Each structure stands twice: as structure tokens, then as C-alpha cells.
Amino acid sequence: MLARPTLTVFVTAVCLMGCRGTSSNTASVQPSMAESAAPAASAVSDAARELIGTWTCNGSIHGPGGASPSKVRFEARLELDKAWLRTDFVAVSGEYPYKFTSYRTFDSTARTWRNVILDNMGGDATSSSTDGVTWVGESTGPMGRMKIQDTEHLVSPGMLTLRGQYSMDGMSWNTGYDLTCEK
């Protein structure tokens, strides 16, 4: 069972990826670039079906002064021949004017979701997920290098919860955001 991407955010979807082997008596045949891109586009398209659109989130974004009640808008759409899910995340109210753009895709060889984020503070993050719910990775930005963990749960169609955490030492974790979203 593979997962459905959400925003830093993707939830469980069923995708069955085929395996192709070769006989010891035949020459190995490499798939063309178009064949190898098709499983990623198909997995992303199938998984993103419930996520595409505009979401409004309420909760808190945490910063140097602590938690700030915040409203967030994010939009999710497929790009680059449906091989990537792009999400634009914008805090529209609250103390911390945070924004990011993320791109997610499915690596059919590794059977893993990959996520890349670029934010308005000059930071970047990469994370991966095997279930589409828990995303683990690393981030670099004004606070330095840190470990990140995002949990994204599609509660029901049109309802999503998002929680982001970070750790400077890999042992103690702080909350970065805690949001409930509706489409």
C-alpha cells in the first residue's frame, strides 16, 4: 500500500506498481525514459486526486515568540506532465509571515514519496515518506541545519490535519505548525 501526497502533506492511497524481471536466458532491456516516468505520474495523479484544490487552514504557526494563531491557505495542483504535485503554502494571518512551495513525486524504484520545499526565508527542506502520512527529512535555513518530521492526515474528504516538528539535536522536538484544513 502506497500513500497519497498531502502538502508537506500526503495521505494513504492504494497504488499497485508492477515488477518486471528478466529471464537469465534473455538480454536485459532497459525501460525508455517515457516508460519509467509513467509510474511516477500515475502514482502522483492517483494519490493527489483528493488534495488538488485550495485549502483553508486554522491553527498555529510557531516562531521565536511561541505559537501564533494563524490562518493559512494552500493550493495543490499537478505539474510537469502530472509527475509532480506542487503545493503553495501561505500564512495569510498571524505573527509569522511564512510561505513555501513544495514539489512531491513518487519514486517507483524505491517505493518512496519524495518532497522538496523552498521557503521565503531562504530555507530548503527535503523529506521522504513510505506511507504518505509521516514525512522525515532535513532542513536548512536561518536557524541552521535541523531534522524535520511532518505528519499529514486526511481525516475525511475535504478535512486535513497538518503538524510539523523540528529538532536541532535529533532527540528533542519542537512544534513548527499545527493546523486543521478544509477544502
mmCIF file of C-alpha atoms in Angstrom:
data_model
loop_
_atom_site.group_PDB
_atom_site.id
_atom_site.type_symbol
_atom_site.label_atom_id
_atom_site.label_comp_id
_atom_site.label_asym_id
_atom_site.label_seq_id
_atom_site.Cartn_x
_atom_site.Cartn_y
_atom_site.Cartn_z
ATOM 1 C CA MET A 1 0.000 0.000 0.000
ATOM 2 C CA LEU A 2 1.435 3.315 -1.006
ATOM 3 C CA ALA A 3 0.309 6.728 0.002
ATOM 4 C CA ARG A 4 -1.493 9.806 -1.201
ATOM 5 C CA PRO A 5 0.542 13.008 -1.012
ATOM 6 C CA THR A 6 -0.839 15.894 1.000
ATOM 7 C CA LEU A 7 1.063 19.155 1.444
ATOM 8 C CA THR A 8 4.182 18.535 3.427
ATOM 9 C CA VAL A 9 1.190 16.785 3.185
ATOM 10 C CA PHE A 10 0.003 13.443 1.633
ATOM 11 C CA VAL A 11 -2.285 10.658 2.761
ATOM 12 C CA THR A 12 -2.939 6.968 2.094
ATOM 13 C CA ALA A 13 -3.916 5.809 -1.383
ATOM 14 C CA VAL A 14 -3.634 2.414 -2.960
ATOM 15 C CA CYS A 15 -1.263 2.164 -5.912
ATOM 16 C CA LEU A 16 -0.079 -1.139 -7.246
ATOM 17 C CA MET A 17 3.215 -0.850 -9.030
ATOM 18 C CA GLY A 18 4.233 -3.687 -11.337
ATOM 19 C CA CYS A 19 7.510 -5.558 -11.196
ATOM 20 C CA ARG A 20 9.357 -6.571 -14.280
ATOM 21 C CA GLY A 21 12.027 -9.228 -14.216
ATOM 22 C CA THR A 22 14.210 -10.782 -16.838
ATOM 23 C CA SER A 23 14.980 -14.388 -17.594
ATOM 24 C CA SER A 24 18.569 -15.486 -17.258
ATOM 25 C CA ASN A 25 18.366 -16.557 -20.917
ATOM 26 C CA THR A 26 17.376 -13.145 -22.286
ATOM 27 C CA ALA A 27 19.211 -9.855 -22.512
ATOM 28 C CA SER A 28 18.257 -7.170 -20.037
ATOM 29 C CA VAL A 29 16.002 -4.499 -21.536
ATOM 30 C CA GLN A 30 16.076 -1.027 -20.000
ATOM 31 C CA PRO A 31 12.765 0.878 -19.940
ATOM 32 C CA SER A 32 12.642 4.036 -22.016
ATOM 33 C CA MET A 33 12.548 7.393 -20.215
ATOM 34 C CA ALA A 34 8.839 7.680 -21.030
ATOM 35 C CA GLU A 35 8.105 4.234 -19.519
ATOM 36 C CA SER A 36 9.980 4.999 -16.294
ATOM 37 C CA ALA A 37 8.254 8.404 -15.892
ATOM 38 C CA ALA A 38 4.761 6.944 -16.350
ATOM 39 C CA PRO A 39 4.592 5.134 -12.955
ATOM 40 C CA ALA A 40 5.543 8.344 -11.095
ATOM 41 C CA ALA A 41 2.958 10.417 -12.956
ATOM 42 C CA SER A 42 0.281 7.763 -12.437
ATOM 43 C CA ALA A 43 1.039 7.367 -8.712
ATOM 44 C CA VAL A 44 1.061 11.133 -8.123
ATOM 45 C CA SER A 45 -2.147 11.661 -10.125
ATOM 46 C CA ASP A 46 -3.983 8.866 -8.320
ATOM 47 C CA ALA A 47 -2.773 9.923 -4.888
ATOM 48 C CA ALA A 48 -3.372 13.650 -5.395
ATOM 49 C CA ARG A 49 -6.977 13.348 -6.524
ATOM 50 C CA GLU A 50 -8.426 14.396 -3.135
ATOM 51 C CA LEU A 51 -5.754 17.027 -2.493
ATOM 52 C CA ILE A 52 -5.905 19.129 -5.619
ATOM 53 C CA GLY A 53 -7.572 22.460 -4.992
ATOM 54 C CA THR A 54 -7.500 25.290 -2.465
ATOM 55 C CA TRP A 55 -7.467 24.604 1.272
ATOM 56 C CA THR A 56 -8.005 26.987 4.198
ATOM 57 C CA CYS A 57 -6.271 26.070 7.456
ATOM 58 C CA ASN A 58 -6.610 27.361 11.010
ATOM 59 C CA GLY A 59 -4.306 26.669 13.930
ATOM 60 C CA SER A 60 -0.916 27.943 14.942
ATOM 61 C CA ILE A 61 2.499 28.575 13.456
ATOM 62 C CA HIS A 62 5.309 28.614 15.995
ATOM 63 C CA GLY A 63 8.248 31.006 15.873
ATOM 64 C CA PRO A 64 10.727 32.748 18.154
ATOM 65 C CA GLY A 65 7.885 34.286 20.197
ATOM 66 C CA GLY A 66 5.993 30.985 20.574
ATOM 67 C CA ALA A 67 2.730 29.895 18.985
ATOM 68 C CA SER A 68 0.787 32.448 16.936
ATOM 69 C CA PRO A 69 -2.847 31.810 15.962
ATOM 70 C CA SER A 70 -2.710 31.697 12.179
ATOM 71 C CA LYS A 71 -4.797 31.224 9.083
ATOM 72 C CA VAL A 72 -3.092 29.509 6.148
ATOM 73 C CA ARG A 73 -4.091 28.990 2.528
ATOM 74 C CA PHE A 74 -2.550 26.360 0.358
ATOM 75 C CA GLU A 75 -3.192 25.296 -3.185
ATOM 76 C CA ALA A 76 -2.241 21.925 -4.623
ATOM 77 C CA ARG A 77 -2.011 21.126 -8.341
ATOM 78 C CA LEU A 78 -0.269 18.699 -10.662
ATOM 79 C CA GLU A 79 2.645 19.953 -12.776
ATOM 80 C CA LEU A 80 5.287 18.716 -15.208
ATOM 81 C CA ASP A 81 3.106 16.193 -17.036
ATOM 82 C CA LYS A 82 1.452 15.174 -13.744
ATOM 83 C CA ALA A 83 4.724 13.765 -12.371
ATOM 84 C CA TRP A 84 4.894 16.316 -9.502
ATOM 85 C CA LEU A 85 2.345 17.687 -7.060
ATOM 86 C CA ARG A 86 3.061 21.360 -6.415
ATOM 87 C CA THR A 87 1.793 22.998 -3.237
ATOM 88 C CA ASP A 88 1.936 26.721 -2.470
ATOM 89 C CA PHE A 89 1.537 27.413 1.279
ATOM 90 C CA VAL A 90 0.937 30.970 2.540
ATOM 91 C CA ALA A 91 0.253 32.198 6.093
ATOM 92 C CA VAL A 92 -2.427 34.854 5.469
ATOM 93 C CA SER A 93 -2.674 35.937 9.127
ATOM 94 C CA GLY A 94 -0.660 35.577 12.309
ATOM 95 C CA GLU A 95 2.663 36.839 13.604
ATOM 96 C CA TYR A 96 4.859 34.789 11.262
ATOM 97 C CA PRO A 97 4.539 35.566 7.512
ATOM 98 C CA TYR A 98 5.686 32.125 6.374
ATOM 99 C CA LYS A 99 5.435 30.896 2.754
ATOM 100 C CA PHE A 100 6.759 27.890 0.884
ATOM 101 C CA THR A 101 6.432 25.999 -2.360
ATOM 102 C CA SER A 102 6.816 22.240 -2.321
ATOM 103 C CA TYR A 103 7.117 19.617 -5.022
ATOM 104 C CA ARG A 104 6.315 15.948 -4.398
ATOM 105 C CA THR A 105 6.688 12.879 -6.518
ATOM 106 C CA PHE A 106 6.736 9.129 -6.158
ATOM 107 C CA ASP A 107 9.944 7.164 -6.729
ATOM 108 C CA SER A 108 8.601 3.844 -8.047
ATOM 109 C CA THR A 109 12.003 2.165 -7.828
ATOM 110 C CA ALA A 110 12.435 2.972 -4.126
ATOM 111 C CA ARG A 111 8.659 2.871 -3.473
ATOM 112 C CA THR A 112 9.016 6.151 -1.594
ATOM 113 C CA TRP A 113 7.457 9.598 -1.806
ATOM 114 C CA ARG A 114 9.974 12.466 -2.089
ATOM 115 C CA ASN A 115 9.313 16.092 -1.141
ATOM 116 C CA VAL A 116 11.344 19.251 -1.780
ATOM 117 C CA ILE A 117 10.447 22.591 -0.143
ATOM 118 C CA LEU A 118 11.753 26.123 -0.766
ATOM 119 C CA ASP A 119 10.606 28.895 1.608
ATOM 120 C CA ASN A 120 10.526 32.692 1.857
ATOM 121 C CA MET A 121 13.332 32.746 4.444
ATOM 122 C CA GLY A 122 15.884 31.263 2.052
ATOM 123 C CA GLY A 123 15.457 27.817 3.558
ATOM 124 C CA ASP A 124 15.061 24.459 1.915
ATOM 125 C CA ALA A 125 13.980 21.037 3.081
ATOM 126 C CA THR A 126 13.906 17.531 1.703
ATOM 127 C CA SER A 127 11.871 14.710 3.171
ATOM 128 C CA SER A 128 10.515 11.323 2.251
ATOM 129 C CA SER A 129 7.648 9.081 3.246
ATOM 130 C CA THR A 130 6.790 5.454 2.747
ATOM 131 C CA ASP A 131 3.188 5.826 3.957
ATOM 132 C CA GLY A 132 2.293 9.370 2.871
ATOM 133 C CA VAL A 133 1.403 10.299 6.451
ATOM 134 C CA THR A 134 4.761 10.717 8.200
ATOM 135 C CA TRP A 135 7.471 12.655 6.373
ATOM 136 C CA VAL A 136 11.034 12.623 7.714
ATOM 137 C CA GLY A 137 13.954 14.673 6.465
ATOM 138 C CA GLU A 138 16.286 17.621 6.946
ATOM 139 C CA SER A 139 16.016 21.367 6.615
ATOM 140 C CA THR A 140 18.464 24.231 6.297
ATOM 141 C CA GLY A 141 17.585 27.867 6.923
ATOM 142 C CA PRO A 142 18.156 30.850 9.238
ATOM 143 C CA MET A 143 18.170 28.546 12.306
ATOM 144 C CA GLY A 144 20.769 26.266 10.717
ATOM 145 C CA ARG A 145 20.514 22.602 9.815
ATOM 146 C CA MET A 146 17.838 20.539 11.570
ATOM 147 C CA LYS A 147 15.851 17.318 11.386
ATOM 148 C CA ILE A 148 12.182 17.630 10.437
ATOM 149 C CA GLN A 149 9.114 15.451 10.779
ATOM 150 C CA ASP A 150 5.716 16.320 9.323
ATOM 151 C CA THR A 151 2.508 14.397 9.954
ATOM 152 C CA GLU A 152 -0.311 14.802 7.470
ATOM 153 C CA HIS A 153 -3.624 13.080 7.955
ATOM 154 C CA LEU A 154 -6.636 13.170 5.645
ATOM 155 C CA VAL A 155 -9.347 12.922 8.319
ATOM 156 C CA SER A 156 -12.156 12.754 5.757
ATOM 157 C CA PRO A 157 -12.729 14.075 2.239
ATOM 158 C CA GLY A 158 -12.178 17.827 2.485
ATOM 159 C CA MET A 159 -10.635 17.719 6.012
ATOM 160 C CA LEU A 160 -6.884 17.504 6.655
ATOM 161 C CA THR A 161 -4.686 17.905 9.749
ATOM 162 C CA LEU A 162 -1.049 19.012 9.487
ATOM 163 C CA ARG A 163 1.638 19.024 12.160
ATOM 164 C CA GLY A 164 5.270 19.932 11.594
ATOM 165 C CA GLN A 165 8.074 19.364 14.071
ATOM 166 C CA TYR A 166 11.795 20.082 14.061
ATOM 167 C CA SER A 167 14.816 19.069 16.103
ATOM 168 C CA MET A 168 18.192 20.739 16.330
ATOM 169 C CA ASP A 169 19.800 17.746 18.082
ATOM 170 C CA GLY A 170 17.745 14.833 16.686
ATOM 171 C CA MET A 171 16.383 13.998 20.161
ATOM 172 C CA SER A 172 14.189 16.847 21.448
ATOM 173 C CA TRP A 173 11.399 18.027 19.150
ATOM 174 C CA ASN A 174 9.647 21.407 18.845
ATOM 175 C CA THR A 175 6.389 22.180 17.048
ATOM 176 C CA GLY A 176 6.645 24.345 13.939
ATOM 177 C CA TYR A 177 2.967 24.313 12.950
ATOM 178 C CA ASP A 178 -0.276 22.621 13.978
ATOM 179 C CA LEU A 179 -3.184 23.168 11.545
ATOM 180 C CA THR A 180 -6.620 21.851 10.635
ATOM 181 C CA CYS A 181 -7.551 22.410 6.987
ATOM 182 C CA GLU A 182 -10.755 22.342 4.953
ATOM 183 C CA LYS A 183 -11.275 22.379 1.222
#
